[in-house]
PDB file of C-alpha atoms in Angstrom:
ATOM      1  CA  UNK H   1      -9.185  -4.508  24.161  1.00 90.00           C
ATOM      2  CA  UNK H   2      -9.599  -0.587  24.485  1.00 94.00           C
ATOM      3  CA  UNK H   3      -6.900   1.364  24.833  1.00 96.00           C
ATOM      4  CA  UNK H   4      -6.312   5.731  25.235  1.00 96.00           C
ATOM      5  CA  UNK H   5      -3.657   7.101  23.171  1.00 94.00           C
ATOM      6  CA  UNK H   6      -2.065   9.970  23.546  1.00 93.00           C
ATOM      7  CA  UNK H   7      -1.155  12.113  19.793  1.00 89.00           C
ATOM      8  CA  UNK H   8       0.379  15.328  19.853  1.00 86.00           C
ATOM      9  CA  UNK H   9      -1.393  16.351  22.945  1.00 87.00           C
ATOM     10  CA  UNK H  10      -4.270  14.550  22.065  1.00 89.00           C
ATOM     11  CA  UNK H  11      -6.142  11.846  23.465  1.00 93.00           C
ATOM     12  CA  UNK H  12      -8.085   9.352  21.342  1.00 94.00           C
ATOM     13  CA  UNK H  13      -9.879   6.023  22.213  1.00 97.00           C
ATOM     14  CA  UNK H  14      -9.594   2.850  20.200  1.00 97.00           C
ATOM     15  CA  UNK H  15     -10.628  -0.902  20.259  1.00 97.00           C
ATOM     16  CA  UNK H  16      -8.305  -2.773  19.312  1.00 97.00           C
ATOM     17  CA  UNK H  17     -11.106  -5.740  19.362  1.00 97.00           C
ATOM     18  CA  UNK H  18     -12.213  -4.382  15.538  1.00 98.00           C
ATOM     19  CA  UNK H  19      -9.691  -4.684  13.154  1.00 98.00           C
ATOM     20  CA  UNK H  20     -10.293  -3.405   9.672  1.00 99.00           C
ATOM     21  CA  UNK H  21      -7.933  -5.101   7.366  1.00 99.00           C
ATOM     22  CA  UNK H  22      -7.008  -3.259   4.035  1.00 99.00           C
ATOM     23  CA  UNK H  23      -5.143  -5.518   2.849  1.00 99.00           C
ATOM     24  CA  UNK H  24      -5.379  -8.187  -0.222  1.00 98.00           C
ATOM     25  CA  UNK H  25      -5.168 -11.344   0.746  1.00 96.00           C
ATOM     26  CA  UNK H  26      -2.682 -13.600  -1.579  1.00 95.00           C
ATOM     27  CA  UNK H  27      -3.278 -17.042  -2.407  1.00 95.00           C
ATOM     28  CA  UNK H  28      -1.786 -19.791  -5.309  1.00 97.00           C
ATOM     29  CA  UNK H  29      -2.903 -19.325  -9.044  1.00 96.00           C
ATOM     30  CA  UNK H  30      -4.408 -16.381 -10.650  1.00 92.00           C
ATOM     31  CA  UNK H  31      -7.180 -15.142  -8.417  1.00 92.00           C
ATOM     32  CA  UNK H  32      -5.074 -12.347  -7.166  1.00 97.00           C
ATOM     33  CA  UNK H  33      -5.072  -8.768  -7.728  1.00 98.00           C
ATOM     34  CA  UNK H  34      -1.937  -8.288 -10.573  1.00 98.00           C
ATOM     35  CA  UNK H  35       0.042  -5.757 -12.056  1.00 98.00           C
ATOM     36  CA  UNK H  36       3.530  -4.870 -14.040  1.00 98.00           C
ATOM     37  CA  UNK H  37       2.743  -8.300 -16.303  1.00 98.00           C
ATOM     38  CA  UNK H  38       4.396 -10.988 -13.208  1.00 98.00           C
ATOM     39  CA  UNK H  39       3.684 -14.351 -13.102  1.00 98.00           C
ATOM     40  CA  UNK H  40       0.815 -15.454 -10.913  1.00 98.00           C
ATOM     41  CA  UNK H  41       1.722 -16.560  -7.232  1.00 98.00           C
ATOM     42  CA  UNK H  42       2.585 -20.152  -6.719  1.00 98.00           C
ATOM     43  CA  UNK H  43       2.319 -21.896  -3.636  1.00 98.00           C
ATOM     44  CA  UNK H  44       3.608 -25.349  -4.320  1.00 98.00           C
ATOM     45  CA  UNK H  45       5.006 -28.413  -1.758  1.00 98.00           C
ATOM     46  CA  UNK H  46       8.707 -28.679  -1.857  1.00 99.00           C
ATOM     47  CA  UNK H  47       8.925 -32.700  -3.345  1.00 98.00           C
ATOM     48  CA  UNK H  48      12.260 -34.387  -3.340  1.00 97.00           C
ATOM     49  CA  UNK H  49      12.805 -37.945  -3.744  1.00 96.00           C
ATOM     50  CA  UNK H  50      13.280 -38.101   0.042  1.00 96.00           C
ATOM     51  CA  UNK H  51      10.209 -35.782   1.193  1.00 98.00           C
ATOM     52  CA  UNK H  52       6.804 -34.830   0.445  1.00 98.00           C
ATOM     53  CA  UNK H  53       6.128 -31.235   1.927  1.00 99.00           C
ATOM     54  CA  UNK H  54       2.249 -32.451   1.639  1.00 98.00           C
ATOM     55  CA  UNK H  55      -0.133 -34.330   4.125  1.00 99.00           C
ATOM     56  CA  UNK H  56      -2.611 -34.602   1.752  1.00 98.00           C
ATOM     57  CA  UNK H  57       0.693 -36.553  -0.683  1.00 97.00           C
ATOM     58  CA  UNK H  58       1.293 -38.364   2.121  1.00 97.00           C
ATOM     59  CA  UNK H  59       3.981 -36.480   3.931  1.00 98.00           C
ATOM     60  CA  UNK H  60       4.433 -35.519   7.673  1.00 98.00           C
ATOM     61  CA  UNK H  61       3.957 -31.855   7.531  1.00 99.00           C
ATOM     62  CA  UNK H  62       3.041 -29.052   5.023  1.00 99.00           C
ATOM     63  CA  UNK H  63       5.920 -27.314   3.791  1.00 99.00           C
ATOM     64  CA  UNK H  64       5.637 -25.181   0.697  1.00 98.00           C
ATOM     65  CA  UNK H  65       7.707 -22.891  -1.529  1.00 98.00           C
ATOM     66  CA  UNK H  66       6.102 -19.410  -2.034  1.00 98.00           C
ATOM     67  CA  UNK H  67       7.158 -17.724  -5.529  1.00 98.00           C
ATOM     68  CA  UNK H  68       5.727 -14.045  -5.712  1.00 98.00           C
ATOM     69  CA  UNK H  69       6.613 -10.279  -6.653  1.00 98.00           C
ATOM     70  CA  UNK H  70       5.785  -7.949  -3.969  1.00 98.00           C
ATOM     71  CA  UNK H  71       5.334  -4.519  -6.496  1.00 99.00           C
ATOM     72  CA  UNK H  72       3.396  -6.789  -8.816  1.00 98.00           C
ATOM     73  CA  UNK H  73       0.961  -9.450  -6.480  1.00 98.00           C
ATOM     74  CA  UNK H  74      -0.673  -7.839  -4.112  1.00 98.00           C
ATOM     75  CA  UNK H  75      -0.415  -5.687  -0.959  1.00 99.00           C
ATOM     76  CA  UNK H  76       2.885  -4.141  -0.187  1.00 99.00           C
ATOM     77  CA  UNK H  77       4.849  -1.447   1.801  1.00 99.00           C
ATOM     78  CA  UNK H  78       8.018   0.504  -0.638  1.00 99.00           C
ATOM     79  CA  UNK H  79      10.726   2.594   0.434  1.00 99.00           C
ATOM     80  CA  UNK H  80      12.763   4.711  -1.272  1.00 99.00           C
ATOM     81  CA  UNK H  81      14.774   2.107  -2.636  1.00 99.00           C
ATOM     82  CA  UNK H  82      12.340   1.325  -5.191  1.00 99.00           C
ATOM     83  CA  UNK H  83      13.931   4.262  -6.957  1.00 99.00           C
ATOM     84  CA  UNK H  84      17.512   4.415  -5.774  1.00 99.00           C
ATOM     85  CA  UNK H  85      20.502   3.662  -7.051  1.00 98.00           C
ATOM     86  CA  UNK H  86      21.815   2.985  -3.443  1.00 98.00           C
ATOM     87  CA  UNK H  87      20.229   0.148  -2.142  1.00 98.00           C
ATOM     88  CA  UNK H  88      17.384   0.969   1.032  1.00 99.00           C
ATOM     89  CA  UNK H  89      15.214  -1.946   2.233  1.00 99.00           C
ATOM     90  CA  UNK H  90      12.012  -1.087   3.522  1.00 99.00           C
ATOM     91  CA  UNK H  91      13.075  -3.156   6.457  1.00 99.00           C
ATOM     92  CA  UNK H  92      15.573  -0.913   7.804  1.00 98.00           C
ATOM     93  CA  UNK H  93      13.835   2.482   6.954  1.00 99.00           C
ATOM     94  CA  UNK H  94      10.197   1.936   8.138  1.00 99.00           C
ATOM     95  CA  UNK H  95      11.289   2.190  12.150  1.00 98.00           C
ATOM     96  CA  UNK H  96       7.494   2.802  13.610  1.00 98.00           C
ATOM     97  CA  UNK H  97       4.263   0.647  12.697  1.00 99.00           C
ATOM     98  CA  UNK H  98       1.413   2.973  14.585  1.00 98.00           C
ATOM     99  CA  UNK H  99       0.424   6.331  12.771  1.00 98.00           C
ATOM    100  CA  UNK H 100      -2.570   8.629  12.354  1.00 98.00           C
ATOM    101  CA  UNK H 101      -4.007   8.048   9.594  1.00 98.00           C
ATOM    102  CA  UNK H 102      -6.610   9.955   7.576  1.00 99.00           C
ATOM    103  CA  UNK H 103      -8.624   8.017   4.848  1.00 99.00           C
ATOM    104  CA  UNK H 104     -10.648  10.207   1.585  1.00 99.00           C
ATOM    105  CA  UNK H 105     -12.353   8.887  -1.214  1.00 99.00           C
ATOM    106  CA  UNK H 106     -11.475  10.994  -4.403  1.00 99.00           C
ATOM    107  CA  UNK H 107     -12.914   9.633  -8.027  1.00 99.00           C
ATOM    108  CA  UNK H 108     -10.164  10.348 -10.330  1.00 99.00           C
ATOM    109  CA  UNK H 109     -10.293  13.090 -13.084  1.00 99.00           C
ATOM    110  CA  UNK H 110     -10.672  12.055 -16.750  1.00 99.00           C
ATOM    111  CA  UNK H 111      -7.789  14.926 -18.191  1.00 98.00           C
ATOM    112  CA  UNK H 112      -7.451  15.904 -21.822  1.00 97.00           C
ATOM    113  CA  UNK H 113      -5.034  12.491 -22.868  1.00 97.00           C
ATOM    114  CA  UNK H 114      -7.940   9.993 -21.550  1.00 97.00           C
ATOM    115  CA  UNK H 115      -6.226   9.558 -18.521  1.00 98.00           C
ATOM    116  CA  UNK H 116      -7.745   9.114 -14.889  1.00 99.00           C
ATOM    117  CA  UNK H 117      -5.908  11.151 -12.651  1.00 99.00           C
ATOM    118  CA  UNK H 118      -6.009  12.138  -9.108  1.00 99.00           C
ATOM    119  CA  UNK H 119      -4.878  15.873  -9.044  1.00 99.00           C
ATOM    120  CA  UNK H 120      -3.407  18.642  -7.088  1.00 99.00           C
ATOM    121  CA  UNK H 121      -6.537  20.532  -7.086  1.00 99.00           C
ATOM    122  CA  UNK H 122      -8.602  17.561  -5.495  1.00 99.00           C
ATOM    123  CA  UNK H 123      -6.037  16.912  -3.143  1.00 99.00           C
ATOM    124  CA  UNK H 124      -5.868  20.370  -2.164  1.00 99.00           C
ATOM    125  CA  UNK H 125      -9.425  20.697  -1.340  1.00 98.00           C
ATOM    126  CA  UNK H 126      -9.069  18.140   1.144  1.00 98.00           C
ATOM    127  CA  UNK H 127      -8.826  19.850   4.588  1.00 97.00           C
ATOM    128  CA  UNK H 128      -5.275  17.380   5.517  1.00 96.00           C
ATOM    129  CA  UNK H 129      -6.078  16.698   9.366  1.00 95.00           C
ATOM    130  CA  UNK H 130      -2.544  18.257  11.342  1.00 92.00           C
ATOM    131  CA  UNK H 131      -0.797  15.358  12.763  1.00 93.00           C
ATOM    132  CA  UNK H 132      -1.829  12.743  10.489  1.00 97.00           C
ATOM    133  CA  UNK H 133       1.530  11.079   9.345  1.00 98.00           C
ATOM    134  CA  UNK H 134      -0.684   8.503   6.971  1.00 99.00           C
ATOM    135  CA  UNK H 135      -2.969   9.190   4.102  1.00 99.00           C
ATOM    136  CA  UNK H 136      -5.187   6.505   2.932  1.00 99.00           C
ATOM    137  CA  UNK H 137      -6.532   6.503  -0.382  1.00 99.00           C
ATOM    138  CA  UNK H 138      -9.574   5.002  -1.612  1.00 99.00           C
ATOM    139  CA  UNK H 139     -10.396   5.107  -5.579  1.00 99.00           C
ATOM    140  CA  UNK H 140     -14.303   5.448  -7.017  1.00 99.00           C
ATOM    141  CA  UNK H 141     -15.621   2.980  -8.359  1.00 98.00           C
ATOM    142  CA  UNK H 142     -14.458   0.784  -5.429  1.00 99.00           C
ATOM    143  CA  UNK H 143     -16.167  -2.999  -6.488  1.00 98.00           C
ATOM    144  CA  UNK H 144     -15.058  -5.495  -4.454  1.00 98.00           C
ATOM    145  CA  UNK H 145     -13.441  -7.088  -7.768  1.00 98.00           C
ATOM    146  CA  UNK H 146     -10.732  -4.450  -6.806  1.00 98.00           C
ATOM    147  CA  UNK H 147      -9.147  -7.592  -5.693  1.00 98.00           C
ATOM    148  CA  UNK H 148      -8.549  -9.473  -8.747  1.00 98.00           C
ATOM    149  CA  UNK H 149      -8.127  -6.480 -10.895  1.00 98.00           C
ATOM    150  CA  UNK H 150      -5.353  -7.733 -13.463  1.00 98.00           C
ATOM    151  CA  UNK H 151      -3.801  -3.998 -13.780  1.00 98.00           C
ATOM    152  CA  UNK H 152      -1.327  -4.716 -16.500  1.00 98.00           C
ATOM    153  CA  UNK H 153      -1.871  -2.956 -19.484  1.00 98.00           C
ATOM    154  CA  UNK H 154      -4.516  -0.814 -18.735  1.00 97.00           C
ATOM    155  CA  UNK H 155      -3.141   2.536 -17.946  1.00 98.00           C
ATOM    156  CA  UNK H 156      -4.392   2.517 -14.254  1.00 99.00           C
ATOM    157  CA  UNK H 157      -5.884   6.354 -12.364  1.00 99.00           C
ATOM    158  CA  UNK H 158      -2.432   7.459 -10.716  1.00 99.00           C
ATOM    159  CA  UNK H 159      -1.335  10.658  -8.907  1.00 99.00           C
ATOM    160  CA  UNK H 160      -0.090  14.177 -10.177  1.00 99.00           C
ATOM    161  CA  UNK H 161       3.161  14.842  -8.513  1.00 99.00           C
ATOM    162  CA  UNK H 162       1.860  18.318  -7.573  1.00 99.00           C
ATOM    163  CA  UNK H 163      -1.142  16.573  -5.263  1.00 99.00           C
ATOM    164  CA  UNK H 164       1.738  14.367  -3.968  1.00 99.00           C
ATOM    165  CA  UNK H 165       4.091  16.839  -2.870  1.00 99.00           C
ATOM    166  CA  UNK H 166       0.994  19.181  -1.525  1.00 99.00           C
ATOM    167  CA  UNK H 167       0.591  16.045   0.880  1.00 99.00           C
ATOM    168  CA  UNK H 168       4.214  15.817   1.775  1.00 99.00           C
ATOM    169  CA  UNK H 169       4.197  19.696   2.391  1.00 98.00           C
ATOM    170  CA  UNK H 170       1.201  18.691   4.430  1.00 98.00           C
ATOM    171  CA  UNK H 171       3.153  16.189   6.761  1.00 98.00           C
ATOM    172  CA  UNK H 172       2.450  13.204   5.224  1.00 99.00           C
ATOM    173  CA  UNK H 173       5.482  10.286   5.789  1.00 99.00           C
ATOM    174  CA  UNK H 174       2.491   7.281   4.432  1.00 99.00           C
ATOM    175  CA  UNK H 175       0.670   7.377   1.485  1.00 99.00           C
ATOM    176  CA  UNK H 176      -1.662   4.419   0.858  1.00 99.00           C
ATOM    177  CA  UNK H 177      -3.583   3.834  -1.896  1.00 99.00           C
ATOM    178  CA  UNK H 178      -5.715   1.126  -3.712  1.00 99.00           C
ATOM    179  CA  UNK H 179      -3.661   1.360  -7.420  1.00 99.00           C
ATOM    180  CA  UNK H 180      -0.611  -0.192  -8.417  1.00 99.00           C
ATOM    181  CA  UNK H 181       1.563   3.104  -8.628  1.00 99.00           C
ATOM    182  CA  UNK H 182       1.268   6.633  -8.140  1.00 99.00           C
ATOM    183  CA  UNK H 183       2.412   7.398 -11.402  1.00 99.00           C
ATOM    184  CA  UNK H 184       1.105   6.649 -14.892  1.00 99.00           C
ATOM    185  CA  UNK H 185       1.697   3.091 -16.327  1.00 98.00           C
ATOM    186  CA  UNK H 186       4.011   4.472 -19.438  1.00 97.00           C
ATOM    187  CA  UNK H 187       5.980   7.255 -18.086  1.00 97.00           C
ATOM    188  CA  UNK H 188       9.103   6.946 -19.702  1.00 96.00           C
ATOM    189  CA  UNK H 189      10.691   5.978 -16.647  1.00 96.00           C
ATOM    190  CA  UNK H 190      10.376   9.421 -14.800  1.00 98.00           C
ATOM    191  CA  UNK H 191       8.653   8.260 -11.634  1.00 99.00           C
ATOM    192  CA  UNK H 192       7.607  11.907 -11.134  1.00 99.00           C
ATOM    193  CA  UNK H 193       5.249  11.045  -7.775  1.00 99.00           C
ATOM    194  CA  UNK H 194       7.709   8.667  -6.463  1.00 99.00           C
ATOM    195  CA  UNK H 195      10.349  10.961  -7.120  1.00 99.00           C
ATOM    196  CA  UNK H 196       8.238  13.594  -5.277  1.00 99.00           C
ATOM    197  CA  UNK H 197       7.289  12.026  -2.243  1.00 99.00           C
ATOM    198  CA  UNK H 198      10.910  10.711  -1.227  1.00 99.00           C
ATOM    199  CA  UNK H 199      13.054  14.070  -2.437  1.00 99.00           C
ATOM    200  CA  UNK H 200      14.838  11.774  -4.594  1.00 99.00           C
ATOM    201  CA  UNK H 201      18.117  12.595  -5.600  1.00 98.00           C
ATOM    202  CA  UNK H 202      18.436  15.765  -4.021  1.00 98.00           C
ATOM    203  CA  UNK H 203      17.467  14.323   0.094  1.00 98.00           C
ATOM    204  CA  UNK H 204      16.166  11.064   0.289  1.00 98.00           C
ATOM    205  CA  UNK H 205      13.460  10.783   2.952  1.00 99.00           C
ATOM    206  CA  UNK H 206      13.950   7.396   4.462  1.00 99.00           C
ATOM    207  CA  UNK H 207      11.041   7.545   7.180  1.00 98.00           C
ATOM    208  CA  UNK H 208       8.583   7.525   4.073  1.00 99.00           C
ATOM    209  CA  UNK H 209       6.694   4.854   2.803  1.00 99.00           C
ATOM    210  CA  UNK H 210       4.205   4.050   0.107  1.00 99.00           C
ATOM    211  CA  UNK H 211       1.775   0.989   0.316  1.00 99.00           C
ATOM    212  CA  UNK H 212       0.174  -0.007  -2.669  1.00 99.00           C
ATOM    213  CA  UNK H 213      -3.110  -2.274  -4.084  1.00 99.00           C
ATOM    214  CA  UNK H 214      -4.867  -1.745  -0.433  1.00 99.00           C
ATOM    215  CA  UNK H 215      -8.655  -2.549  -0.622  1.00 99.00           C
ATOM    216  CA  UNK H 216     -10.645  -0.238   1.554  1.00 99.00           C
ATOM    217  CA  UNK H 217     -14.529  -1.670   1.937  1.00 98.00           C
ATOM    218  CA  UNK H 218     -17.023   0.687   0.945  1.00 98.00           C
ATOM    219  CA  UNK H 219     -18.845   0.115   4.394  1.00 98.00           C
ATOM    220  CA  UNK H 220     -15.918   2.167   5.735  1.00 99.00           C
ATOM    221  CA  UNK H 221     -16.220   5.698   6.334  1.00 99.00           C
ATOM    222  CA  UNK H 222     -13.981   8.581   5.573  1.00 99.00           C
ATOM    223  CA  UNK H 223     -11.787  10.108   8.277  1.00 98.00           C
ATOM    224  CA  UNK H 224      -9.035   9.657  10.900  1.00 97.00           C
ATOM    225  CA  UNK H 225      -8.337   6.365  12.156  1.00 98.00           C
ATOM    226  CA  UNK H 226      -5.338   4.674  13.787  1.00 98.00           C
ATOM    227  CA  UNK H 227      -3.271   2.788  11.691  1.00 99.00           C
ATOM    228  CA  UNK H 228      -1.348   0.080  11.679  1.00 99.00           C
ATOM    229  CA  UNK H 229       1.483  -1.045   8.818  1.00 99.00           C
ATOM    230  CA  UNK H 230       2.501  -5.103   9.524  1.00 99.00           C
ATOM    231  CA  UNK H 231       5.289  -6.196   7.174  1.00 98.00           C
ATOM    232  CA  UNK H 232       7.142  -8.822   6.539  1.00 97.00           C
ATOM    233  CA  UNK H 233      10.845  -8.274   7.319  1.00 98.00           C
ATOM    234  CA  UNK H 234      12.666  -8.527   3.694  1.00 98.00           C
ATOM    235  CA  UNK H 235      15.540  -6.811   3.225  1.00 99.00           C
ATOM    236  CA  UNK H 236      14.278  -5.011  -0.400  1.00 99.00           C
ATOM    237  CA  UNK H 237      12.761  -2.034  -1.585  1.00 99.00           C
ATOM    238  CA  UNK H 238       9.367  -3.282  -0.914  1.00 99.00           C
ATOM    239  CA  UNK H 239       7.786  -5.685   1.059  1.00 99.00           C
ATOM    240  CA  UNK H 240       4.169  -7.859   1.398  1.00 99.00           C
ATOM    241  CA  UNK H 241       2.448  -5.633   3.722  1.00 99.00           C
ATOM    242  CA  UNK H 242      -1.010  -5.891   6.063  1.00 99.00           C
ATOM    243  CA  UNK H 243      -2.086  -2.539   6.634  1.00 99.00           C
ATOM    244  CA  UNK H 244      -4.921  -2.669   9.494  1.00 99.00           C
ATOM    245  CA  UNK H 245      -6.546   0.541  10.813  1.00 99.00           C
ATOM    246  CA  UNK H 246      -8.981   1.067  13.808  1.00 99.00           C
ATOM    247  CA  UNK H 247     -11.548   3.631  14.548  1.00 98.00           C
ATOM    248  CA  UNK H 248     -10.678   6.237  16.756  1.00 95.00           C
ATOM    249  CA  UNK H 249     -13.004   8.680  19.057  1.00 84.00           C
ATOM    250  CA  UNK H 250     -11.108  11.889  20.432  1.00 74.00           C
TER     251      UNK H 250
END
């Protein structure tokens, strides 16, 4: 299926025939990408002594409880609630599912307290395409074992609040990115990049979002594609999440 879009005056093509999926796939036990020390996902047949949610048990039909924490097992969309004291779900402030998007690989910077950061000053070297609403970003190294990484613990690369306000000042509403947080680990509790990106106290921006533990192939190149952010509709601060992009000619 090809399709013409029209953005801000502009016309791009895109097939919608080639999905690239950055998304990481969840499945029962601990073969998942994990962070913020939660329990593995379970998948497990709902058994009573009047049904067997298995065919393979013997039942009719498979029919399984899912126990998981969006923030901590895999792919997910946040809103600004994850910070709030008023309660936003994601549901109700991410209105629109089709943005610009512009993906950069940045390897983070080792700074003076051992820590891998992404900073302002790499961020600001990036020339920000105008009218791209989404930034995708992809982390070097990039292994494909990105998607069992068990984060907790280990002081993950994050963001410097400066880089993520440049990118809001930019026009940025969706930041993606292949970590489990843009801030540090251990911060005390200050959230400074979260805090950044959705004006938190002072204005919360409600039409921003931040998707988290994406896994962007290396076989896909920098620059602008059309994205696409599928969510499940939970009323929380966050949500499992299937961001899919397609390449776009102008």
């Amino acid at each position: 299926m090809n399709a013409i879009l029209k953005i801000n005056q502009k016309e791009y093509a895109v097939d919608f025939s080639k999905p690239i999926d950055i998304s990481i796939p969840l499945k029962s036990g601990k073969g998942n990408v994990s962070a913020w020390y939660v329990d593995p996902v379970k998948i497990e047949a709902v058994q009573t002594e009047q049904f067997t949610g298995s065919v393979k048990l013997g039942g009719s039909v498979n029919f399984r409880d899912i126990t998981f924490n969006p923030h901590g097992n895999g792919t997910h969309t946040e809103c600004v609630g994850h910070i709030s004291v008023e309660e936003y779900s994601v549901n109700q402030c991410l209105k629109t599912f089709f943005f610009l998007a512009q993906l950069h690989t940045i390897e983070p910077k080792i700074i003076s307290n051992g820590d891998a950061v992404i900073t302002y000053e790499q961020i600001n070297s990036i020339e920000i395409h105008k009218g791209a609403e989404a930034f995708i970003l992809r982390t070097k190294p990039n292994p494909p074992e990105k998607k069992i990484m068990q984060y907790s613990n280990s002081n993950p690369p994050y963001i410097e609040a400066k880089a993520m306000k440049h990118l809001v000042d930019k026009g940025v509403k969706h930041f993606l990115i292949d970590l489990p947080s843009v801030d540090r680990e251990f911060d005390d509790g200050v959230l400074a990049s979260h805090h950044v990106f959705w004006n938190y106290p002072e204005k919360p921006a409600l039409d921003r979002t931040i998707t988290e533990l994406i896994y962007v192939p290396n076989s896909v190149d920098d620059g602008l594609y059309l994205l696409n952010i599928q969510m499940a509709s939970f009323e929380n601060d966050a949500s499992p999440s299937k961001p899919v992009i397609y390449a776009i000619e102008k």
